[in-house]
Each structure stands twice: as structure tokens, then as C-alpha cells.
Coordinates of C-alpha atoms and ligand atoms in Angstrom, one line a residue:
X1468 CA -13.2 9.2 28.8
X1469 CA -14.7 12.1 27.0
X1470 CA -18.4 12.2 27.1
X1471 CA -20.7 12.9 23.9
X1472 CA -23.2 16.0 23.6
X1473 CA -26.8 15.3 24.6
X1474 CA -27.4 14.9 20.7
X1475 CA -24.6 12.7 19.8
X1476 CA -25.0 10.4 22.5
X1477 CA -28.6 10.1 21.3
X1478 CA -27.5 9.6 18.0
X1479 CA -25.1 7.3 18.2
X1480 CA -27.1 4.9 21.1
X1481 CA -30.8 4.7 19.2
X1482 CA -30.1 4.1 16.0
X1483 CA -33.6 5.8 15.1
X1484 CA -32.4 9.2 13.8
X1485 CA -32.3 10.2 10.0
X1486 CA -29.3 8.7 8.7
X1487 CA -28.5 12.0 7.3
X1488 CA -27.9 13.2 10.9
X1489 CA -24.5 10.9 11.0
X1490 CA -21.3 12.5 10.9
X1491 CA -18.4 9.9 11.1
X1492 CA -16.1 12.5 10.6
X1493 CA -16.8 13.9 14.2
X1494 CA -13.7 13.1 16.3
X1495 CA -16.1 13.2 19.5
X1496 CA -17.1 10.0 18.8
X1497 CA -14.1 8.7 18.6
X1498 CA -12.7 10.4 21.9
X1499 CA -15.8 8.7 23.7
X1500 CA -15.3 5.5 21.9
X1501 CA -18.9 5.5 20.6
X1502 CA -18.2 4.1 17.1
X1503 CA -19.3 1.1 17.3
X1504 CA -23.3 1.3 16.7
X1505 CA -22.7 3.9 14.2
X1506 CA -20.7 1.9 11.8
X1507 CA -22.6 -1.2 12.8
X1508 CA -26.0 0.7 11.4
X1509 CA -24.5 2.0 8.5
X1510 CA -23.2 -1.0 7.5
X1511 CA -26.7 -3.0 7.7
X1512 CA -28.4 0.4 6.1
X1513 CA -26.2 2.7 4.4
X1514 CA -22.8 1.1 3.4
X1515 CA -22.3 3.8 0.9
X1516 CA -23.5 7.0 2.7
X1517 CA -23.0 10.9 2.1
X1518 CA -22.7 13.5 4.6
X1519 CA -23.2 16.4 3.1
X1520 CA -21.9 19.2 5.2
X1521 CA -19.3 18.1 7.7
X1522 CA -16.3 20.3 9.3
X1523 CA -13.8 18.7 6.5
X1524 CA -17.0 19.7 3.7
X1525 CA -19.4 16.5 2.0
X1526 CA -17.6 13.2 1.6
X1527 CA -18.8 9.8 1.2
X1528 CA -18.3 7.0 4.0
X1529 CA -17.5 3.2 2.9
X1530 CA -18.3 1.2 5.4
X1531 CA -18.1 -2.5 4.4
X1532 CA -14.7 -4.8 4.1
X1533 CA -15.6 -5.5 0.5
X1534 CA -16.5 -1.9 -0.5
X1535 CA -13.2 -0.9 0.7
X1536 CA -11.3 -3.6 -0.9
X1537 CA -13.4 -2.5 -4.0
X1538 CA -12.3 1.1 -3.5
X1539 CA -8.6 0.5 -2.5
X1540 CA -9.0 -2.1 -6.2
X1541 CA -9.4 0.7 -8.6
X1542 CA -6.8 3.4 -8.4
X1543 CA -7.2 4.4 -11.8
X1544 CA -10.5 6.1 -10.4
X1545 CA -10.3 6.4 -7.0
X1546 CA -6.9 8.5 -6.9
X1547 CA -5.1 9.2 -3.4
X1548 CA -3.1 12.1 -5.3
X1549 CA -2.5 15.3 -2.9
X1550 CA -3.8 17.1 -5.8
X1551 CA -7.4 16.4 -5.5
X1552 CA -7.0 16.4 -1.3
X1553 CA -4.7 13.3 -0.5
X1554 CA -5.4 10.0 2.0
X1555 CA -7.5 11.9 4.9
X1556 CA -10.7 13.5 5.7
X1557 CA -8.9 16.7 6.0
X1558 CA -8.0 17.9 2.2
X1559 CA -4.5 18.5 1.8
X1560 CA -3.5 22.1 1.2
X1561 CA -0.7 24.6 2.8
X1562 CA 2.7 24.9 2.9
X1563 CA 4.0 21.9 4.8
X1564 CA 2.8 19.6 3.0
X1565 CA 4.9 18.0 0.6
X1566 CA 4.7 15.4 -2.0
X1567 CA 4.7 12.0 -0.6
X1568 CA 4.0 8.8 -2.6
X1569 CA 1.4 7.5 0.0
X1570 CA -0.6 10.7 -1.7
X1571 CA 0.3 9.5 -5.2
X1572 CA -1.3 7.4 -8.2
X1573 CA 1.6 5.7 -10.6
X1574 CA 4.0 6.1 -11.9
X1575 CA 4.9 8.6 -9.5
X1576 CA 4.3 6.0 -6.7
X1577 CA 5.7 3.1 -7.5
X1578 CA 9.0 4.2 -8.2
X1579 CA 9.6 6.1 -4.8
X1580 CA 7.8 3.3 -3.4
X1581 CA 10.1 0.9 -4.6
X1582 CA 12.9 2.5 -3.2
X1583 CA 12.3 2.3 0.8
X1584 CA 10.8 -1.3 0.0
X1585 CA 13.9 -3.0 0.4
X1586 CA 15.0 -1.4 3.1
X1587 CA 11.7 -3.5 4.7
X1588 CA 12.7 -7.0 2.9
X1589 CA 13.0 -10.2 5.2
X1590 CA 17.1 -10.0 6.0
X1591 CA 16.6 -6.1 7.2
X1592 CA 13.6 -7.2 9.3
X1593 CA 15.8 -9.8 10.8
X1594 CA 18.8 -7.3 11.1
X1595 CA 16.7 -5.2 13.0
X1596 CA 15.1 -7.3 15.1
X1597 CA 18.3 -7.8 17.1
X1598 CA 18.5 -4.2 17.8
X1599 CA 14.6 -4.0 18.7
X1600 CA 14.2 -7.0 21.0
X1601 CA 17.4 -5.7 23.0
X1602 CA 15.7 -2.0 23.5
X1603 CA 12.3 -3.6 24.1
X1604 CA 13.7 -5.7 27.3
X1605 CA 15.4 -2.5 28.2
X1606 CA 12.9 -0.7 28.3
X1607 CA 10.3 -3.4 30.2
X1608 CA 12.7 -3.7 32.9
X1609 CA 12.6 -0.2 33.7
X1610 CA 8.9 -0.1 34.8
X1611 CA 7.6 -0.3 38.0
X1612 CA 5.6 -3.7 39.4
X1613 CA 1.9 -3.3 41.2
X1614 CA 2.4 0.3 40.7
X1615 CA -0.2 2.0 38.0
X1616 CA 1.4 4.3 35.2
X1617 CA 0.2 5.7 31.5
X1618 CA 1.2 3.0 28.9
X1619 CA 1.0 4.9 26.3
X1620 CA 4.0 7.3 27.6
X1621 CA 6.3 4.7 29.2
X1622 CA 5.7 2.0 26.5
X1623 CA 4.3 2.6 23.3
X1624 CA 5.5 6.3 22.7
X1625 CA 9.4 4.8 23.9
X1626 CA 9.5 2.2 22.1
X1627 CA 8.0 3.4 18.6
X1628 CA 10.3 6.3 18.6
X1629 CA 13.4 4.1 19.4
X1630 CA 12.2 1.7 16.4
X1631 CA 12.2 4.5 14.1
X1632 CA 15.5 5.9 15.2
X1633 CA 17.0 2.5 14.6
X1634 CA 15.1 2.4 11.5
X1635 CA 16.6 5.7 10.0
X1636 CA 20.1 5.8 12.1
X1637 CA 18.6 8.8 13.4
X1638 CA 20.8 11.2 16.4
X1639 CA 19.9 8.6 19.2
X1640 CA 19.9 12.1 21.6
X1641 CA 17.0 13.8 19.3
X1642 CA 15.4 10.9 18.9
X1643 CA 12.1 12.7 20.9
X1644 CA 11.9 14.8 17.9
X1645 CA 10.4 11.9 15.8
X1646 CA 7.1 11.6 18.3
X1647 CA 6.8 15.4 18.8
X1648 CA 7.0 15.9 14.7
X1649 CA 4.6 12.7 13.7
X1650 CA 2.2 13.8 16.9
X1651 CA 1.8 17.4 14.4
X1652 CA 2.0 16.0 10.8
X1653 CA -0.5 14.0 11.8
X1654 CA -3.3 15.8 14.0
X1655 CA -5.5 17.0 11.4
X1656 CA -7.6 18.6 13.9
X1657 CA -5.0 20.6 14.7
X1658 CA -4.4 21.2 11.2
X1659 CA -8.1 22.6 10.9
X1660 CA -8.1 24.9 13.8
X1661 CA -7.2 28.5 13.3
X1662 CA -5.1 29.1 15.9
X1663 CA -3.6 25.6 16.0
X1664 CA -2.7 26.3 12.3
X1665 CA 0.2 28.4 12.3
X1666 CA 1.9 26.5 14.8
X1667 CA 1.8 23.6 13.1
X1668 CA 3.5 25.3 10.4
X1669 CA 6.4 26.7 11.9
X1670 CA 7.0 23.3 13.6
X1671 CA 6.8 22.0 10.3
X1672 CA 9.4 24.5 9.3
X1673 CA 11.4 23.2 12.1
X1674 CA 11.5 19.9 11.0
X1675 CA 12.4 20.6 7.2
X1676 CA 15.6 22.6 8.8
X1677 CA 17.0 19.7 10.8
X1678 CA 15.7 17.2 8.1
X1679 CA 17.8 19.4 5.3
X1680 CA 21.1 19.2 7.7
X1681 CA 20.5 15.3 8.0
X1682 CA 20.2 15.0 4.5
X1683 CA 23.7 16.7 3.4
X1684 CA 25.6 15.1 6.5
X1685 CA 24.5 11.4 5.2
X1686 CA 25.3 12.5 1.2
X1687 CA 28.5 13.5 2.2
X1688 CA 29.5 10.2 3.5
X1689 CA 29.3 6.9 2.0
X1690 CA 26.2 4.6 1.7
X1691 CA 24.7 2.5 4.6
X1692 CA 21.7 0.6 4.9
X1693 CA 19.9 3.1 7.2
X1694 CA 16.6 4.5 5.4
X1695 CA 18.2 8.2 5.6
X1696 CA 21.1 7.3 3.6
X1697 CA 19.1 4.6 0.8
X1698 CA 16.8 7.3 -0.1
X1699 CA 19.7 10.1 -0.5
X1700 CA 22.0 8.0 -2.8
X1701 CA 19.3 6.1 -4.3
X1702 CA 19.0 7.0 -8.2
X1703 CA 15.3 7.9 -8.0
X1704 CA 15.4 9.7 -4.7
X1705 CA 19.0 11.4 -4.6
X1706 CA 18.6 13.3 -7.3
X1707 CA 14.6 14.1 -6.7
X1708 CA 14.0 18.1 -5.2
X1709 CA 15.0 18.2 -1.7
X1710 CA 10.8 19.0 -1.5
X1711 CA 9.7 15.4 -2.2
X1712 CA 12.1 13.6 -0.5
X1713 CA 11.5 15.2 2.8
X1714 CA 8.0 14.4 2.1
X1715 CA 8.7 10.9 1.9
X1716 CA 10.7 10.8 4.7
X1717 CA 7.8 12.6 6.9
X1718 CA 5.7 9.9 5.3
X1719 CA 7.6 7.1 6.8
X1720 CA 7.8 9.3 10.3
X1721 CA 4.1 9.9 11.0
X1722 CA 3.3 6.3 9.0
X1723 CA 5.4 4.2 11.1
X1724 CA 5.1 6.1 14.7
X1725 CA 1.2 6.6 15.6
X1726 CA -0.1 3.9 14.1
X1727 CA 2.5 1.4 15.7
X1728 CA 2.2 3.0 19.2
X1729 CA -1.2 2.6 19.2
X1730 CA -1.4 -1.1 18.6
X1731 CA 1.3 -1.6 21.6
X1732 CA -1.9 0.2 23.4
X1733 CA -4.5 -1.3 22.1
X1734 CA -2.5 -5.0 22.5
X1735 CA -3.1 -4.7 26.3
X1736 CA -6.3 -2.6 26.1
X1737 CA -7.9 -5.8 24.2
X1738 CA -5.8 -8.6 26.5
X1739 CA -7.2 -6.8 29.8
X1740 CA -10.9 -7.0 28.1
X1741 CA -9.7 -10.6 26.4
X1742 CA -7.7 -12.4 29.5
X1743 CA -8.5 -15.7 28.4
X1744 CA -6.9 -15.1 25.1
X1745 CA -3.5 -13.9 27.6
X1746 CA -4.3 -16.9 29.1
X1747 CA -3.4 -18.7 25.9
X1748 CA -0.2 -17.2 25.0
X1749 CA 1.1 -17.9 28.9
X1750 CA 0.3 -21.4 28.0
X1751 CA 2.1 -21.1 24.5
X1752 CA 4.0 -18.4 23.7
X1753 CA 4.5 -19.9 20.5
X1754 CA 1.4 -18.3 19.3
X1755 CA 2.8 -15.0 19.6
X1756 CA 3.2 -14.7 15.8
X1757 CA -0.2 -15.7 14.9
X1758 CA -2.3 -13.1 17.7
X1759 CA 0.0 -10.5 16.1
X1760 CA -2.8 -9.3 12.7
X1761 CA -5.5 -9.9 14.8
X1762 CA -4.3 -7.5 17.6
X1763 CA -3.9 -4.9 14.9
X1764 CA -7.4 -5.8 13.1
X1765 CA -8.7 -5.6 16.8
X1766 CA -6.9 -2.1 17.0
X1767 CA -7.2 -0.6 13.9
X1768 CA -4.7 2.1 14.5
X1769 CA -6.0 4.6 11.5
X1770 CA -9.5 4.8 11.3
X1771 CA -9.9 5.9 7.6
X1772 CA -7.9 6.8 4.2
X1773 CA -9.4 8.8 1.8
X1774 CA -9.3 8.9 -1.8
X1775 CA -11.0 11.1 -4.7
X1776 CA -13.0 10.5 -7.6
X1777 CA -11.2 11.2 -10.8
X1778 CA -14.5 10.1 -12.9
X1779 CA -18.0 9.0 -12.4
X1780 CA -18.4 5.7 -11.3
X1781 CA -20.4 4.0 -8.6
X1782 CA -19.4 1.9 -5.2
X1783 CA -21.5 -1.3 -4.4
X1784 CA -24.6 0.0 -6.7
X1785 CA -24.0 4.2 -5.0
X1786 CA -23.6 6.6 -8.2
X1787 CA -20.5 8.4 -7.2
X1788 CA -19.7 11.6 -9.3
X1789 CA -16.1 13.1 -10.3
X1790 CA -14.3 15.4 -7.6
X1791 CA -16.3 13.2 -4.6
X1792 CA -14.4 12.8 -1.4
X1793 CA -14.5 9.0 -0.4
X1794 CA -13.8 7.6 3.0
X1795 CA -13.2 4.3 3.7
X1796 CA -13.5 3.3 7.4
X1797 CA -10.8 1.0 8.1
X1798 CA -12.4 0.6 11.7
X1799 CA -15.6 -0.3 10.4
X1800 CA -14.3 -2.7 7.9
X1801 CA -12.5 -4.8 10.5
X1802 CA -15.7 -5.3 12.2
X1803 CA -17.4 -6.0 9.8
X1804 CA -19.6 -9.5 11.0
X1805 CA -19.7 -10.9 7.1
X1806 CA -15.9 -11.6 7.3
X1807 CA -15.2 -11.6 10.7
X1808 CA -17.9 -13.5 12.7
X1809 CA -18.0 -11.9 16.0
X1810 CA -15.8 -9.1 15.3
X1811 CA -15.5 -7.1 18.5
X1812 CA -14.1 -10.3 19.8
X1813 CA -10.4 -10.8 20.0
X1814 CA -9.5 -14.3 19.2
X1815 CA -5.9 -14.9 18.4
X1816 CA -6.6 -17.8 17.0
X1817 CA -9.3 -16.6 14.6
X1818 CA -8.4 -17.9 11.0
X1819 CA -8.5 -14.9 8.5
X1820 CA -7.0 -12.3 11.0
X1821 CA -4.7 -11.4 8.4
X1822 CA -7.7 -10.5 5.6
X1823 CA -8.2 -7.1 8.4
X1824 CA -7.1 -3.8 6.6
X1825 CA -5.7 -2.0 8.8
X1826 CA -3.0 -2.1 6.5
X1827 CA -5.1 -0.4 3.6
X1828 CA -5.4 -3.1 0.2
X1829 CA -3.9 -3.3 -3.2
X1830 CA -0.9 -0.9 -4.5
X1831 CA -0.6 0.9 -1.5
X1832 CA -0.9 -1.4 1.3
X1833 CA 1.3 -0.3 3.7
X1834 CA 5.2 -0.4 3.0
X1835 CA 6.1 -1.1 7.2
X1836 CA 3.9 -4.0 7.8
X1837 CA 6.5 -6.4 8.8
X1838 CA 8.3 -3.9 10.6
X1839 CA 5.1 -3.0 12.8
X1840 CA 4.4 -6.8 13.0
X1841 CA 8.2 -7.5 14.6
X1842 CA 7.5 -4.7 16.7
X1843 CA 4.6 -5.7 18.2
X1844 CA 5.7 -9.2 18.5
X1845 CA 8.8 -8.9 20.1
X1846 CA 7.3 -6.8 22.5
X1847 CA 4.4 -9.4 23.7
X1848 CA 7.4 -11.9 24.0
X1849 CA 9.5 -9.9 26.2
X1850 CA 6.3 -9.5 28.2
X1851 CA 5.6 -13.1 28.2
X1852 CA 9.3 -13.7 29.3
X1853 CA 9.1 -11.6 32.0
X1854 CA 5.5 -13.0 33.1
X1855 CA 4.1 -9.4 32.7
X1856 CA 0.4 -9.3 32.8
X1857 CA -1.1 -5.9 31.9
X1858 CA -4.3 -4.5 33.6
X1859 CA -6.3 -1.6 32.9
X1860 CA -6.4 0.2 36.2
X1861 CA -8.1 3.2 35.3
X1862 CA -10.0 5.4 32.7
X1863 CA -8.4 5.2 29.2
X1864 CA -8.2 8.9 27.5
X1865 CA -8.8 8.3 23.6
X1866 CA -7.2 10.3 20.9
X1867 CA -9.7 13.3 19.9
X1868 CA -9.9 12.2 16.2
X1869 CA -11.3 10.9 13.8
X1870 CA -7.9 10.0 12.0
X1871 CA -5.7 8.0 14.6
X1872 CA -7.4 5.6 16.1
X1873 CA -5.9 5.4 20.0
X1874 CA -4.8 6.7 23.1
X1875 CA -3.5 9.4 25.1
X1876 CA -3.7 7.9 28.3
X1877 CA -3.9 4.0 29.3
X1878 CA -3.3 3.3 33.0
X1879 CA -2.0 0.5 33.7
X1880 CA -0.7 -1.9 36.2
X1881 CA 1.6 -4.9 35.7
X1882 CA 1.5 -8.1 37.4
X1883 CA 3.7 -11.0 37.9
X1884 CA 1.6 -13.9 36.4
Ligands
HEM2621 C1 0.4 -1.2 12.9 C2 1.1 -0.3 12.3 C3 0.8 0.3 11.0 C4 -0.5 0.4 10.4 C5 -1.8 0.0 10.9 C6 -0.3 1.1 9.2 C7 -1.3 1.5 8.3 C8 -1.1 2.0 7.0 C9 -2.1 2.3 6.1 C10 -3.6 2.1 6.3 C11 -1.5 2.7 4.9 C12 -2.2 3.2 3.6 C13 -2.8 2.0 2.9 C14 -3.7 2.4 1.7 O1 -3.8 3.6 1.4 O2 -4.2 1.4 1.1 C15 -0.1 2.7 5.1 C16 0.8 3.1 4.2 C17 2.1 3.2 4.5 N1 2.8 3.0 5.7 FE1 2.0 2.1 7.3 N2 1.1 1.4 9.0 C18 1.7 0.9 10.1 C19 3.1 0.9 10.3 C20 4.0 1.5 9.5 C21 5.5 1.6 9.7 C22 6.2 1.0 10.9 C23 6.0 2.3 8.7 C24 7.4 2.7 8.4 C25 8.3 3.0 9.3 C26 4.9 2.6 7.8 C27 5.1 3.2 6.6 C28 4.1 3.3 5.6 C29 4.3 3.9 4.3 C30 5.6 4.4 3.7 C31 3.1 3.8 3.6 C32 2.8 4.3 2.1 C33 2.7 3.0 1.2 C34 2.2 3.4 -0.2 O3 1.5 4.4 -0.4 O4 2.6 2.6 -1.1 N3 3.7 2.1 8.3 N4 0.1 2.2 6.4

């Protein structure tokens, strides 16, 4: 695990410095999964709170589940639009970024949004899950017994990529290319580093090319229910600039592949540091379906989403002016003791798992739910089938970020149970 500078790790253990001296945006809190206090004191002292002068410049950090909710409530003033910075930390600017509805207010959003959206409904889920469950055992009976390994490379990474390749009908041999290009789009560290920067753009480059030869090859030939070929002869999307709908499609890449892989790692992260709660699904595997939000509020797989003030107004009492920078921690929010009474606790049978918001709230909760959902259930039953118990056997790595929320490294060992 990464360890914290002499002044972090004081800041974030006592709890006694000047508030002003907290930066959630630093990503070395995450990597040394420190978090906790932090949010914990702001949200008992400073649920609305400014930093004034981080790496990504000021922003505000919302820290509470209602705040958030409030936030995510009022669009109208709170606009995710790339044009004032977009859905991070990190304000969106540069070349390969491209329009994308998730960084969108309406109408703009809602009609791209309600293309994909079927392609998500309950009879594609089902349609879908064949093809899942069969790669998932696949894949779990490939890995070793009593012999440690890195999860997050045999499992999660696998198996998220192979969901989105089913998802889009996407070259099964090339299929690699979705993790390497989401694992870019989405590093905003990267993003901020000078000599990260131009690498990320010419991969980006990269990935319009093959994207643009994808694109023609399904237009040519008639429609199938593949994502790919709804959005190219859809009436809103076929005949939108080739621009915006690659953006959409990267959207749907980065937004279905780190967060889902990172809830298959946090699912036995939390069951290793749970067992009882493992315990309970041996005994009924029925309850699959029902642990399922709460591993993902447990998780949290995005830390934050940011949105921009297009007027004054204020958050939970806080003035907030036009042009602010608001961030609303996700993380914090699902631990957040109001709504979730012992929070850090993983209970799979806790009643209002689903009210986490991990997910985001209101118009642009997240389009993949049920897909991520399936996923991660289908893979706990395949475990369960198998009488796979997951331990922790070494040191987890965690992503250096303060955007995704998981890991680079989770050894592991599985046991017959
Ligand atoms: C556990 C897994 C997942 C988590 C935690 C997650 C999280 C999120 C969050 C936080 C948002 C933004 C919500 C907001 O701004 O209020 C979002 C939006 C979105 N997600 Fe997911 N996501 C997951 C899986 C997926 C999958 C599998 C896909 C598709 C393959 C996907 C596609 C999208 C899209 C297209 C949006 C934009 C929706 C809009 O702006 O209307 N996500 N997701």
C-alpha cells in the first residue's frame, strides 16, 4: 500500500488541523486508503467546504448523501456540460475530448441518452446474461486453487472487458483494446502530467482511427442489436458528426469498464474483511441479488462527479457563486452514518442498500446499472457454485487517484469452502 507524507498522514489521522489544510483532491490519500477520517470530519464540520488552491485549481467538496442528492436535483444550475469543465475534478479541455452526453445538460442529453437506453432494457439484460454467465464460468475455471494471484488482472480486468465486447459485438481478438483505452480516457492524473500528456493524446488518436473503421464497417451492413450498430443507424446518432458519437461511445467504454472491474475487486476485498456476510450467501445463495447495491455502495467505484455553477445559488445554507467547481464525493456519501447506520459495515442484508449513489442521482444516473448489477451477480454465483472462497493473501495496491476508486493489485487466494 502506498504510504502518506509525514504531513498528510498527520492530517488525515488527528483531525485537529485547519480545515483549510484538506485537499480531497489529492490522489495520495486514496492510494493509501486514508479517506476515511477525512470525509468523516468533513461531514460532521464542513459538509460544504472550499479548497482553494488544489492541483485541479479551487473547487468545492459536498460531502453529505443529501447534499449530493440536492446537487445531482438541480441541473438547471449545477450543469455537468464539458463547456464549463465536465463530470471530474480535472476540467475538461484538449483535443481528445469529445462531446459525450454524460458531460451534457438537456436537451442535448436526453436525446442521445435515450438512444443507448434500450439497448440496457430488461429483455437485452436477459439476452446478455446468457452470454455473460457462460464467459464468467469460463473464465473461473481457469484459475489456480490454494495458489495466490492478482485478482484484479485474472478476474476483474477479463471479465469487464469481455462484458463490453459482448456489449458492443466488438473484434473478440482486440478486445484488450477496450481496458488499455478506458485505463487512458480515464486517468486524469495522467491527463494532468506533462509528460504523460501527449501520450495520452496520441493513444487517443489511436483509438478514434480504429473506432472510425468500426463505425463505417457496421453502417455498411444492416442493423443488429449490438450498441455499435444502434447508435450508427439510430436517427439521432447516425446522422450526428462522427465527433460526438465517438464521444459517446468512449463514454460507454471508460463508463462501463473501471467502475465495473473495480466492484468485482472490491466484492472480495469487503467478503475477506466481511466473512460472515460470505458465510450467509454459502448458506443461501438466493441472496445473491439483494448483496449486489450494497457491494457497490461498499465499493464505490468512482469517488466523485463534478458539476459547475451556471448561477449563484447556495448548497445546504454554503453561498456558492457562478463559474464554482463542485465536487460531490460519492465515497463519502455512501458512508454517510445518517442514512446508512454503520456504514463501513458490509451487510448484505442492510435495507436501503439501494439509496447508495454510486450510481450518481436524478437525470443522469447512470445508463449501465443493470448491466453492472448482472455482472457482478452472475459472477458471485458462479463463485458460489464452484464453492470459491476468496482471501486476501497479501498487500492490496490501490489506484493513485482521486477519480477511480480501486485497485491495481489484489492478491488473492481461493479456497474450496
Ligand atoms: C458498478 C458499475 C458502475 C458504476 C458505479 C457507475 C457509475 C456511474 C456514475 C456515477 C455515473 C454518473 C451519474 C451522475 O452524474 O449522476 C454514471 C453514468 C453513466 N454510466 Fe455508469 N457506472 C457503472 C457501470 C456502467 C456500465 C457497465 C456502463 C455501460 C457499459 C455505464 C455507462 C454509463 C453511462 C453511459 C453514463 C452516462 C449517463 C447519463 O449521463 O445520463 N456505466 N455511471
Amino acid at each position: 500500500m502506498a504510504t502518506l507524507s509525514p504531513e498528510l498522514d498527520r492530517q488525515t489521522r488527528d483531525h485537529h488541523g485547519p480545515l483549510s489544510a484538506i485537499d480531497t483532491s489529492d490522489a495520495m490519500i486514496y492510494a493509501a486508503d486514508a479517506w476515511r477520517p477525512m470525509f468523516a470530519r468533513l461531514r460532521a464540520e464542513a459538509p460544504v467546504h472550499f479548497q482553494p488552491d488544489s492541483p485541479f485549481g479551487g473547487f468545492w467538496s459536498v460531502s453529505r448523501h443529501a447534499d449530493i442528492q440536492a446537487v445531482e436535483a438541480r441541473p438547471d444550475i449545477f450543469s455537468s456540460d464539458m463547456k464549463y469543465g465536465g463530470i471530474t475534478v480535472l476540467d475538461q479541455v484538449g483535443e481528445i475530448n469529445r462531446p459525450q452526453f454524460i458531460a451534457a445538460d438537456r436537451p442535448y442529453h436526453g436525446e442521445q441518452r435515450r438512444v443507448i437506453a434500450p439497448a440496457f432494457g430488461p429483455s437485452e439484460m436477459a439476452k446478455m446474461a446468457e452470454a455473460i454467465r457462460l464467459r464468467t464460468a469460463q473464465l473461473l475455471d481457469t484459475l489456480p486453487i490454494g495458489e495466490e494471484f492478482n485478482w484484479v488482472e485474472r478476474v476483474s480486468i477479463p471479465l469487464t472487458t469481455d462484458m463490453l465486447a459482448i456489449l458492443f459485438d466488438f473484434p473478440w481478438a482486440d478486445r484488450h483494446l477496450l481496458t488499455f483505452w478506458s485505463d487512458i480516457a480515464g486517468d486524469i492524473e495522467a491527463a494532468l502530467n506533462p509528460e504523460t500528456a501527449a501520450q495520452t493524446v496520441q493513444h487517443g488518436r489511436d483509438m478514434l482511427a480504429y473506432f472510425d473503421r468500426l463505425f463505417a464497417e457496421r453502417k455498411a451492413l444492416p442493423p443488429t442489436t449490438d450498441l455499435i450498430s444502434m447508435m450508427v443507424h439510430s436517427e439521432s446518432m447516425g446522422n450526428m458528426p462522427d465527433q460526438e458519437r465517438i464521444g459517446n461511445l468512449i463514454l460507454l467504454i471508460v463508463g462501463g469498464n473501471d467502475t465495473t472491474r473495480n466492484t468485482m475487486s472490491g466484492a472480495v476485498a469487503a467478503f475477506d474483511r466481511y466473512q460472515d456476510q460470505w458465510q450467509k450467501l454459502i448458506a443461501d445463495p438466493g441472496k445473491v441479488a439483494g448483496a449486489v447495491p450494497e457491494i457497490i455502495r461498499w465499493q464505490t467505484p468512482l469517488a466523485h462527479m463534478r458539476r459547475t455553477c451556471v448561477a449563484d445559488s447556495e448548497i445546504a445554507g454554503q453561498p456558492v457563486k457562478k463559474g464554482d467547481k463542485i465536487v460531490m464525493w460519492y465515497l463519502s456519501g455512501n458512508r454517510d452514518e445518517s442514512v446508512f447506520p454503520d456504514a463501513e459495515r458490509l451487510d448484505i442484508e442492510r435495507p436501503n442498500a439501494r439509496r447508495h449513489l454510486a450510481f450518481g442521482f436524478g437525470v443522469h444516473r447512470c445508463v449501465g446499472a443493470r448491466l453492472a448489477e448482472l455482472q457482478i451477480q452472475i459472477l458471485l454465483e458462479e463463485m458460489l457454485k464452484r464453492q470459491m472462497t476468496v482471501r486476501i493473501t497479501g498487500t492490496p495496491v490501490h489506484v493513485v487517484q482521486c477519480f477511480v476508486h480501486g485497485y491495481s493489485d489484489l492478491p488473492a487466494t481461493i479456497e474450496r469452502h
